[in-house]
């Protein structure tokens, strides 16, 4: 699993190697300095390695650190790798392979996966460079020990093995601490939000005391799990620190005999011990970050499973077989009804083509959303057929429907991340994606935010208004360049200004694609070129002007919506 992480961010690998060299210099410089001090103490003179070399390395390291962009180059591997993994993950999540199999992941798991990607800084920015630097330091220790005939290199190996065994035993003793802590945290958070939202109701019905006791019980449970986690972490630190100091003491003991016997000089023994100490401290840090990296394994397993699903070969059957552009949708004497009930609508014959904005209008519960599900291939007709350019839509695979039909309702889901990441979710191969969005006048509110398109929006866009969230979701779907777009009550729960922006964009989009707007709102109905009015299981077509005169049910709907929207 972890070797797959090296496939990403390769253009920034040079920065990672620079960071590894920096880490190594920080390990070696104190050793050279300490050795130089000991040599001067013994001889009262300095040599090139004890005086000039440490000073030259320190100056070179300092000058490089001060160069413009040095820090960004060091972080480049981590930044690029996380960006590429996130891109492949989100593309795989919405690939035909995933959606056709019905193997969608819950929002909580998706957020866990995205959080796991963010935590990969520990691998790319700390663990790998530290491991590389420790490896170089060990090779230096091994070379010096061979030259000076010492067994000291065995100690770091023994300490590393003991650290691993100690952490494994600790995990076996307390295998569920992290899981129980997270569960108690989620339980307490859910209880708090639930009680907060229903506070007035609890007070009104005299249930506040009972719910307060429940919350106190959950809080005490969470406190207990927090203390258990802290105890586990302290035990981990005790094992790591204990082995580090034990290794240092053992190193001094191993070197004392050869030093007394004259097989090692004080300078040689000092250099070996200092190098051992630096190496053991680095091993302790690696052990800590290795624990963090390993904690991301469940998320990484799911991440790479989804990425693999999005990278199936084009010949896979879930990629679909229809490669053309759909120019006409036709319903032929269509009817739909559930097996345990009457038909919702019947004898429907209509045509949809680019160039006009079509609307499916009707009261709630008349079957509008069911019509959309038929047009998306999620429900099958009980009578008649749907054709795409004279091809029977029933022959289309699930992937064909997903590749050619786009759908957006009033409850879109946005991912934790930036505005740009959410808009360009499926547009990694479109460098002009922002130009396409601005051409339709969408998401211009981003210019007024301090971070612009890089503004973090929180889980499900909770830092944004409903209208801003809907604009982002609309722009994201627009960039997928579908042949057919279905907008189901997309302006139902947003303010008038954002609704106007979205409806203007829908109007422009209808000139190049087939667009069906499902609505019962007066302000949206005003923008429609052709209206299909659904009432009593039948569809009547016409313009707003004609239907308002000829159809009493449509006229009542308009009057009702005008009154509701006027009331705010």
Coordinates of C-alpha atoms in Angstrom, one line a residue:
X1 CA 0.0 0.0 0.0
X2 CA 2.7 2.5 1.0
X3 CA 4.7 2.0 -2.1
X4 CA 1.8 3.4 -4.1
X5 CA 2.4 6.7 -2.3
X6 CA 5.7 7.0 -4.2
X7 CA 3.8 7.1 -7.5
X8 CA 2.6 10.6 -6.7
X9 CA 4.3 14.0 -6.8
X10 CA 7.4 12.8 -8.6
X11 CA 8.1 16.2 -10.1
X12 CA 8.7 17.4 -6.5
X13 CA 10.9 14.5 -5.5
X14 CA 14.0 16.7 -5.8
X15 CA 12.6 18.9 -3.0
X16 CA 12.1 15.8 -0.8
X17 CA 15.7 14.8 -1.3
X18 CA 16.8 18.3 -0.4
X19 CA 14.8 18.0 2.8
X20 CA 16.4 14.6 3.5
X21 CA 19.9 16.1 3.0
X22 CA 18.9 19.0 5.4
X23 CA 17.8 16.4 8.0
X24 CA 21.0 14.5 7.6
X25 CA 23.1 17.7 8.0
X26 CA 21.2 18.5 11.2
X27 CA 22.1 15.0 12.4
X28 CA 25.8 15.1 11.4
X29 CA 26.7 18.8 12.3
X30 CA 26.5 18.3 16.1
X31 CA 28.6 15.1 15.7
X32 CA 31.3 16.9 13.7
X33 CA 31.2 19.9 16.1
X34 CA 31.4 17.6 19.2
X35 CA 34.2 15.6 17.6
X36 CA 36.1 18.8 16.7
X37 CA 35.8 20.1 20.3
X38 CA 37.1 16.8 21.7
X39 CA 40.0 16.9 19.2
X40 CA 40.9 20.4 20.1
X41 CA 40.7 19.5 23.8
X42 CA 43.1 16.6 23.2
X43 CA 45.6 18.3 20.8
X44 CA 44.9 22.0 21.2
X45 CA 44.7 22.4 17.4
X46 CA 42.1 22.1 14.7
X47 CA 42.1 20.2 11.4
X48 CA 40.1 20.5 8.2
X49 CA 37.4 18.0 9.4
X50 CA 37.2 19.3 13.0
X51 CA 37.1 23.0 12.2
X52 CA 36.7 23.9 8.5
X53 CA 34.2 21.2 7.4
X54 CA 31.5 21.8 10.1
X55 CA 31.7 25.6 9.6
X56 CA 31.5 25.2 5.8
X57 CA 28.5 22.8 6.1
X58 CA 26.8 25.2 8.5
X59 CA 27.3 28.2 6.2
X60 CA 26.1 26.3 3.1
X61 CA 23.0 25.0 5.0
X62 CA 22.2 28.5 6.3
X63 CA 22.7 30.2 2.9
X64 CA 20.5 27.6 1.2
X65 CA 17.8 28.0 3.8
X66 CA 17.7 31.7 3.1
X67 CA 17.4 31.4 -0.6
X68 CA 13.9 32.6 -2.0
X69 CA 11.6 29.7 -2.4
X70 CA 13.8 27.2 -0.5
X71 CA 11.0 26.2 1.9
X72 CA 8.5 25.8 -1.0
X73 CA 10.9 23.5 -2.8
X74 CA 11.3 21.4 0.2
X75 CA 7.5 21.1 0.6
X76 CA 6.8 20.6 -3.1
X77 CA 6.7 16.8 -3.0
X78 CA 4.1 16.7 -0.2
X79 CA 1.9 19.4 -1.8
X80 CA 2.0 17.8 -5.3
X81 CA 1.5 14.3 -4.1
X82 CA -1.5 15.2 -1.9
X83 CA -3.0 17.2 -4.8
X84 CA -2.6 14.3 -7.2
X85 CA -4.0 11.7 -4.8
X86 CA -7.0 13.9 -4.0
X87 CA -7.6 14.4 -7.7
X88 CA -7.5 10.7 -8.6
X89 CA -9.6 9.8 -5.5
X90 CA -12.4 12.2 -6.4
X91 CA -12.3 11.2 -10.0
X92 CA -12.5 7.5 -9.0
X93 CA -15.3 8.3 -6.6
X94 CA -17.5 9.5 -9.4
X95 CA -16.3 7.1 -12.1
X96 CA -18.7 4.8 -13.9
X97 CA -17.0 1.9 -12.3
X98 CA -18.0 3.0 -8.8
X99 CA -21.4 4.4 -9.5
X100 CA -22.4 1.5 -11.8
X101 CA -21.6 -1.0 -9.1
X102 CA -23.7 0.8 -6.5
X103 CA -20.6 0.8 -4.3
X104 CA -20.9 4.4 -3.1
X105 CA -19.2 5.5 0.1
X106 CA -20.9 7.3 2.9
X107 CA -20.2 11.0 3.5
X108 CA -18.5 10.2 6.8
X109 CA -16.1 7.7 5.1
X110 CA -15.4 10.1 2.3
X111 CA -14.5 12.8 4.9
X112 CA -12.3 10.3 6.7
X113 CA -10.5 9.5 3.4
X114 CA -10.0 13.2 2.6
X115 CA -8.7 13.7 6.2
X116 CA -6.3 10.8 5.6
X117 CA -5.0 12.5 2.5
X118 CA -4.4 15.7 4.5
X119 CA -2.5 13.7 7.1
X120 CA 0.0 12.4 4.5
X121 CA 2.2 15.3 5.4
X122 CA 3.5 13.0 8.1
X123 CA 4.7 10.6 5.4
X124 CA 5.9 13.0 2.6
X125 CA 7.2 15.8 4.8
X126 CA 8.6 14.0 7.8
X127 CA 8.7 10.2 7.8
X128 CA 10.4 9.6 4.4
X129 CA 13.0 12.4 4.7
X130 CA 13.7 11.4 8.3
X131 CA 14.1 7.7 7.2
X132 CA 16.4 8.7 4.4
X133 CA 18.5 10.9 6.7
X134 CA 18.6 8.1 9.4
X135 CA 19.7 5.6 6.7
X136 CA 22.6 7.9 5.7
X137 CA 23.6 8.4 9.3
X138 CA 23.6 4.7 10.0
X139 CA 25.8 4.1 7.0
X140 CA 28.2 6.7 8.3
X141 CA 28.1 5.0 11.7
X142 CA 28.7 1.6 10.1
X143 CA 31.6 2.9 8.1
X144 CA 33.3 4.5 11.0
X145 CA 32.7 1.5 13.3
X146 CA 34.2 -0.9 10.7
X147 CA 37.2 1.4 10.3
X148 CA 37.7 1.7 14.1
X149 CA 36.6 -1.9 14.8
X150 CA 33.6 -1.4 17.0
X151 CA 30.3 -3.4 17.5
X152 CA 28.3 -0.2 18.1
X153 CA 26.2 -0.4 14.9
X154 CA 24.3 -3.3 16.4
X155 CA 22.8 -1.1 19.1
X156 CA 20.5 1.0 16.8
X157 CA 19.2 -2.2 15.1
X158 CA 18.4 -3.7 18.5
X159 CA 16.7 -0.5 19.7
X160 CA 14.7 -0.2 16.5
X161 CA 13.5 -3.8 16.8
X162 CA 12.7 -3.4 20.5
X163 CA 10.7 -0.2 19.7
X164 CA 8.7 -2.1 17.1
X165 CA 8.1 -5.0 19.5
X166 CA 7.1 -2.7 22.3
X167 CA 4.7 -0.7 20.2
X168 CA 3.1 -3.9 18.9
X169 CA 2.7 -5.3 22.4
X170 CA 1.1 -2.1 23.6
X171 CA -1.3 -2.1 20.7
X172 CA -2.3 -5.7 21.5
X173 CA -2.9 -4.7 25.1
X174 CA -5.0 -1.8 24.1
X175 CA -6.2 -2.4 20.5
X176 CA -9.4 -0.5 20.6
X177 CA -8.4 2.7 22.4
X178 CA -8.3 4.9 19.3
X179 CA -11.6 3.5 18.0
X180 CA -13.4 3.9 21.3
X181 CA -12.1 7.5 21.7
X182 CA -13.3 8.4 18.2
X183 CA -16.7 6.8 18.8
X184 CA -17.1 8.6 22.1
X185 CA -16.1 11.9 20.5
X186 CA -18.6 11.4 17.6
X187 CA -21.3 10.4 20.1
X188 CA -20.8 13.4 22.3
X189 CA -20.7 15.8 19.3
X190 CA -23.9 14.4 17.9
X191 CA -25.6 14.6 21.3
X192 CA -24.5 18.2 21.7
X193 CA -25.7 19.3 18.2
X194 CA -29.0 17.4 18.6
X195 CA -29.7 18.9 22.0
X196 CA -28.7 22.4 20.8
X197 CA -31.0 22.3 17.8
X198 CA -33.9 21.0 19.9
X199 CA -33.3 23.1 23.0
X200 CA -36.5 25.1 22.8
X201 CA -38.5 21.9 22.3
X202 CA -36.8 20.2 25.3
X203 CA -37.6 23.2 27.5
X204 CA -41.2 23.4 26.2
X205 CA -41.9 19.7 27.0
X206 CA -40.0 19.7 30.3
X207 CA -37.4 17.2 29.1
X208 CA -34.3 19.5 29.5
X209 CA -33.2 17.9 32.8
X210 CA -33.4 14.3 31.4
X211 CA -31.4 15.2 28.3
X212 CA -28.9 17.1 30.4
X213 CA -28.3 14.0 32.4
X214 CA -27.8 12.0 29.2
X215 CA -25.3 14.6 27.9
X216 CA -23.4 14.5 31.2
X217 CA -23.2 10.7 31.0
X218 CA -21.8 10.9 27.5
X219 CA -19.4 13.7 28.6
X220 CA -18.1 11.5 31.4
X221 CA -17.7 8.5 29.0
X222 CA -15.8 10.7 26.6
X223 CA -13.6 12.0 29.5
X224 CA -12.8 8.4 30.4
X225 CA -11.8 7.5 26.9
X226 CA -9.7 10.6 26.6
X227 CA -7.8 9.7 29.7
X228 CA -7.3 6.2 28.4
X229 CA -5.9 7.6 25.2
X230 CA -3.6 9.9 27.0
X231 CA -2.4 7.0 29.1
X232 CA -1.7 5.0 26.0
X233 CA 0.2 7.9 24.4
X234 CA 2.3 8.3 27.6
X235 CA 3.1 4.6 27.6
X236 CA 4.2 4.9 24.0
X237 CA 6.4 7.8 24.9
X238 CA 7.8 5.9 27.8
X239 CA 8.8 3.0 25.6
X240 CA 10.3 5.2 22.9
X241 CA 12.2 7.5 25.4
X242 CA 13.2 4.6 27.6
X243 CA 14.8 2.7 24.8
X244 CA 16.6 5.8 23.5
X245 CA 18.2 6.5 26.8
X246 CA 18.9 2.8 27.4
X247 CA 20.6 2.7 24.0
X248 CA 22.7 5.7 24.8
X249 CA 23.8 4.1 28.1
X250 CA 24.5 0.8 26.4
X251 CA 26.5 2.6 23.8
X252 CA 28.7 4.3 26.4
X253 CA 29.2 0.9 28.1
X254 CA 30.2 -0.7 24.7
X255 CA 32.7 2.0 24.0
X256 CA 34.2 2.2 27.5
X257 CA 36.1 -1.1 27.2
X258 CA 37.9 -0.3 23.9
X259 CA 38.6 3.2 25.2
X260 CA 40.2 1.9 28.4
X261 CA 42.1 -0.7 26.4
X262 CA 43.4 2.0 24.0
X263 CA 41.8 0.5 20.9
X264 CA 39.8 3.7 20.5
X265 CA 40.8 7.3 21.2
X266 CA 38.6 9.7 23.1
X267 CA 37.8 11.5 19.9
X268 CA 36.8 8.3 18.1
X269 CA 34.7 7.1 21.0
X270 CA 33.1 10.5 21.3
X271 CA 32.2 10.7 17.6
X272 CA 30.7 7.2 17.6
X273 CA 28.6 7.9 20.8
X274 CA 27.4 11.2 19.5
X275 CA 26.4 9.7 16.2
X276 CA 24.6 6.8 18.0
X277 CA 22.7 9.3 20.2
X278 CA 21.6 11.4 17.2
X279 CA 20.5 8.2 15.4
X280 CA 18.5 7.0 18.4
X281 CA 16.7 10.3 18.8
X282 CA 15.9 10.2 15.1
X283 CA 14.6 6.7 15.5
X284 CA 12.3 7.9 18.3
X285 CA 10.9 10.6 16.0
X286 CA 10.4 8.0 13.2
X287 CA 8.6 5.7 15.6
X288 CA 6.2 8.5 16.5
X289 CA 5.5 9.5 12.9
X290 CA 5.3 5.8 11.8
X291 CA 2.4 5.4 14.3
X292 CA 0.7 8.4 12.7
X293 CA 1.2 7.0 9.2
X294 CA -0.1 3.6 10.2
X295 CA -3.2 5.2 11.7
X296 CA -4.1 6.3 8.1
X297 CA -4.1 2.7 6.8
X298 CA -7.9 2.2 6.8
X299 CA -8.4 5.5 4.9
X300 CA -5.5 4.7 2.5
X301 CA -6.9 1.2 1.7
X302 CA -10.2 2.8 0.7
X303 CA -8.5 5.7 -1.1
X304 CA -6.5 3.4 -3.4
X305 CA -9.5 1.1 -3.9
X306 CA -11.5 4.0 -5.2
X307 CA -8.5 5.3 -7.3
X308 CA -8.1 1.8 -8.8
X309 CA -11.8 1.8 -9.8
X310 CA -11.3 5.1 -11.6
X311 CA -8.3 3.8 -13.5
X312 CA -9.9 0.7 -15.1
X313 CA -9.0 0.2 -18.7
X314 CA -11.3 1.9 -21.3
X315 CA -12.4 -1.5 -22.5
X316 CA -14.2 -2.2 -19.2
X317 CA -17.9 -2.7 -19.7
X318 CA -18.7 0.0 -17.1
X319 CA -17.2 2.6 -19.4
X320 CA -20.2 2.5 -21.7
X321 CA -20.5 1.9 -25.4
X322 CA -22.2 5.0 -26.7
X323 CA -19.6 7.6 -27.8
X324 CA -21.7 10.1 -29.8
X325 CA -23.5 13.3 -28.7
X326 CA -27.2 13.1 -27.9
X327 CA -29.1 15.7 -29.8
X328 CA -32.7 14.6 -29.3
X329 CA -34.6 12.9 -26.4
X330 CA -38.1 11.6 -27.2
X331 CA -40.7 10.0 -24.9
X332 CA -43.0 7.7 -26.9
X333 CA -46.4 7.1 -25.2
X334 CA -44.6 6.7 -21.9
X335 CA -46.2 5.7 -18.6
X336 CA -44.8 5.0 -15.1
X337 CA -46.2 3.5 -12.0
X338 CA -45.0 1.5 -9.0
X339 CA -46.0 -2.1 -8.7
X340 CA -48.1 -1.5 -5.6
X341 CA -49.9 1.6 -6.7
X342 CA -51.6 3.5 -9.6
X343 CA -49.7 5.0 -12.5
X344 CA -48.2 8.4 -11.7
X345 CA -48.4 9.6 -15.3
X346 CA -49.3 8.0 -18.6
X347 CA -49.5 8.6 -22.3
X348 CA -46.6 11.0 -22.2
X349 CA -45.1 12.0 -25.6
X350 CA -42.6 14.8 -25.7
X351 CA -39.4 15.9 -27.3
X352 CA -36.3 17.6 -25.8
X353 CA -33.6 19.3 -27.9
X354 CA -30.9 21.9 -27.5
X355 CA -31.8 25.5 -28.1
X356 CA -34.8 25.8 -25.7
X357 CA -35.1 25.7 -21.9
X358 CA -37.7 23.1 -21.0
X359 CA -39.5 22.9 -17.7
X360 CA -41.4 20.2 -16.0
X361 CA -43.8 22.0 -13.7
X362 CA -46.3 20.7 -11.2
X363 CA -47.4 20.5 -7.6
X364 CA -45.4 18.5 -5.1
X365 CA -46.1 14.8 -5.3
X366 CA -47.3 14.8 -8.9
X367 CA -44.3 12.7 -10.1
X368 CA -41.8 15.3 -11.4
X369 CA -38.8 13.8 -9.6
X370 CA -39.9 10.3 -10.8
X371 CA -39.9 11.6 -14.3
X372 CA -36.3 12.8 -13.7
X373 CA -35.3 9.3 -12.5
X374 CA -36.7 7.8 -15.7
X375 CA -34.7 10.3 -17.7
X376 CA -31.6 9.3 -15.7
X377 CA -32.1 5.6 -16.2
X378 CA -32.8 4.9 -12.6
X379 CA -36.4 3.7 -13.1
X380 CA -37.9 1.8 -16.0
X381 CA -41.1 2.7 -17.8
X382 CA -44.2 0.4 -17.5
X383 CA -45.3 1.4 -21.0
X384 CA -43.7 3.1 -24.0
X385 CA -40.1 4.0 -24.4
X386 CA -37.5 6.7 -24.3
X387 CA -35.1 7.2 -27.3
X388 CA -31.9 9.1 -27.6
X389 CA -31.4 10.1 -31.2
X390 CA -33.7 7.1 -32.3
X391 CA -31.7 4.7 -30.0
X392 CA -33.8 2.9 -27.4
X393 CA -32.5 4.2 -24.1
X394 CA -33.3 0.9 -22.5
X395 CA -30.2 -0.5 -24.3
X396 CA -27.9 2.0 -22.6
X397 CA -25.6 0.7 -19.9
X398 CA -25.5 2.4 -16.5
X399 CA -22.2 4.0 -17.5
X400 CA -23.8 5.4 -20.7
X401 CA -26.4 7.2 -18.6
X402 CA -23.8 8.6 -16.3
X403 CA -21.6 9.7 -19.1
X404 CA -24.3 11.6 -21.0
X405 CA -26.9 12.7 -18.4
X406 CA -26.1 15.2 -15.5
X407 CA -28.3 15.8 -12.5
X408 CA -28.4 18.4 -9.8
X409 CA -31.0 18.8 -7.1
X410 CA -31.4 21.3 -4.2
X411 CA -29.2 19.2 -1.8
X412 CA -25.8 18.9 -3.5
X413 CA -22.8 17.6 -1.5
X414 CA -19.6 19.6 -1.4
X415 CA -16.3 18.2 -0.1
X416 CA -14.1 19.6 2.6
X417 CA -11.4 21.6 0.7
X418 CA -11.2 24.8 -1.3
X419 CA -13.7 26.4 -3.7
X420 CA -11.3 25.6 -6.6
X421 CA -11.0 21.9 -5.7
X422 CA -14.8 21.5 -5.5
X423 CA -15.5 23.3 -8.8
X424 CA -12.7 21.5 -10.7
X425 CA -13.6 18.1 -9.2
X426 CA -13.9 16.4 -12.6
X427 CA -12.1 19.0 -14.7
X428 CA -8.4 18.1 -14.1
X429 CA -7.8 18.0 -17.9
X430 CA -9.4 21.4 -18.5
X431 CA -6.9 24.2 -17.8
X432 CA -9.6 26.8 -18.8
X433 CA -12.2 25.6 -16.3
X434 CA -12.4 28.9 -14.5
X435 CA -12.9 30.8 -17.8
X436 CA -15.8 28.5 -18.5
X437 CA -17.4 29.1 -15.1
X438 CA -17.0 32.9 -15.3
X439 CA -18.4 33.0 -18.9
X440 CA -21.7 32.0 -17.3
X441 CA -21.4 34.5 -14.5
X442 CA -21.0 31.8 -11.8
X443 CA -19.1 31.9 -8.5
X444 CA -18.1 35.5 -8.8
X445 CA -18.5 35.8 -5.0
X446 CA -15.1 34.1 -4.7
X447 CA -13.4 37.4 -5.8
X448 CA -14.7 39.1 -2.6
X449 CA -13.2 36.4 -0.3
X450 CA -9.7 37.0 1.1
X451 CA -8.3 33.7 -0.2
X452 CA -10.4 33.7 -3.4
X453 CA -10.7 30.3 -5.0
X454 CA -8.4 28.9 -2.3
X455 CA -11.0 29.6 0.4
X456 CA -11.7 26.6 2.6
X457 CA -15.4 25.8 2.6
X458 CA -15.6 23.2 5.3
X459 CA -17.5 19.8 5.3
X460 CA -20.4 20.0 2.9
X461 CA -19.6 23.7 2.3
X462 CA -20.8 24.7 5.8
X463 CA -18.8 28.0 5.6
X464 CA -20.8 29.2 2.6
X465 CA -24.4 30.3 2.1
X466 CA -26.9 27.9 0.5
X467 CA -26.8 30.0 -2.7
X468 CA -23.0 30.0 -2.9
X469 CA -23.0 26.2 -2.4
X470 CA -25.5 25.8 -5.2
X471 CA -23.4 27.9 -7.5
X472 CA -20.4 25.8 -6.9
X473 CA -22.4 22.6 -7.4
X474 CA -23.8 23.9 -10.7
X475 CA -20.4 25.0 -12.0
X476 CA -19.0 21.6 -11.1
X477 CA -21.7 19.8 -13.1
X478 CA -21.3 22.3 -16.0
X479 CA -17.7 21.3 -16.4
X480 CA -18.6 17.7 -17.0
X481 CA -20.0 18.7 -20.5
X482 CA -23.0 16.4 -20.5
X483 CA -25.5 16.1 -23.4
X484 CA -28.5 16.2 -21.1
X485 CA -28.8 18.3 -17.9
X486 CA -31.6 17.8 -15.3
X487 CA -32.1 20.5 -12.7
X488 CA -34.5 19.4 -10.0
X489 CA -35.7 22.3 -7.8
X490 CA -32.2 23.9 -7.9
X491 CA -33.4 27.3 -6.8
X492 CA -35.9 26.0 -4.2
X493 CA -33.9 26.8 -1.0
X494 CA -31.7 29.8 -2.0
X495 CA -32.1 33.5 -2.0
X496 CA -33.4 35.5 -5.0
X497 CA -30.1 36.9 -6.1
X498 CA -28.3 33.5 -6.3
X499 CA -31.4 32.0 -7.9
X500 CA -31.3 34.7 -10.6
X501 CA -27.6 34.0 -11.3
X502 CA -28.2 30.2 -11.6
X503 CA -31.3 30.6 -13.8
X504 CA -29.4 32.9 -16.1
X505 CA -26.6 30.3 -16.4
X506 CA -29.2 27.5 -17.0
X507 CA -30.7 29.7 -19.8
X508 CA -27.3 30.0 -21.5
X509 CA -26.5 26.3 -21.1
X510 CA -29.8 25.4 -22.8
X511 CA -28.5 26.9 -26.1
X512 CA -25.9 24.1 -26.5
X513 CA -27.3 21.2 -24.4
X514 CA -30.6 19.6 -23.6
X515 CA -31.8 21.1 -20.4
X516 CA -34.8 20.1 -18.4
X517 CA -35.6 22.3 -15.3
X518 CA -38.0 20.7 -12.8
X519 CA -39.7 23.4 -10.7
X520 CA -42.8 24.7 -9.2
X521 CA -41.4 28.2 -8.4
X522 CA -42.8 31.3 -10.1
X523 CA -39.5 33.0 -10.6
X524 CA -38.0 29.9 -12.3
X525 CA -41.2 29.3 -14.4
X526 CA -40.8 32.8 -15.9
X527 CA -37.5 31.7 -17.5
X528 CA -38.8 28.6 -19.3
X529 CA -39.3 28.5 -23.1
X530 CA -41.5 25.4 -23.1
X531 CA -43.4 24.1 -20.1
X532 CA -44.6 20.6 -19.6
X533 CA -47.2 20.8 -16.9
X534 CA -47.9 17.6 -15.0
X535 CA -51.2 17.3 -13.2
X536 CA -53.6 14.3 -12.6
X537 CA -51.2 11.9 -14.3
X538 CA -51.2 13.9 -17.6
X539 CA -48.7 16.3 -19.2
X540 CA -49.9 19.4 -21.0
X541 CA -47.3 21.4 -23.0
X542 CA -47.2 25.1 -23.9
X543 CA -45.6 28.4 -23.0
X544 CA -46.3 30.1 -19.7
X545 CA -48.6 32.6 -21.4
X546 CA -50.7 30.0 -23.1
X547 CA -51.0 27.6 -20.1
X548 CA -51.9 30.5 -17.8
X549 CA -54.9 31.2 -20.1
X550 CA -56.0 27.7 -21.0
X551 CA -55.1 25.6 -17.9
X552 CA -56.9 26.4 -14.6
X553 CA -54.6 24.1 -12.5
X554 CA -51.5 25.8 -13.9
X555 CA -53.0 29.2 -13.2
X556 CA -53.7 28.3 -9.6
X557 CA -50.2 27.0 -9.2
X558 CA -48.8 30.3 -10.5
X559 CA -51.0 32.4 -8.2
X560 CA -50.1 30.3 -5.2
X561 CA -46.4 30.6 -5.9
X562 CA -46.6 34.3 -6.5
X563 CA -48.2 34.8 -3.1
X564 CA -45.7 32.5 -1.3
X565 CA -42.7 34.2 -2.9
X566 CA -44.1 37.7 -2.3
X567 CA -44.5 36.7 1.4
X568 CA -40.8 35.8 1.5

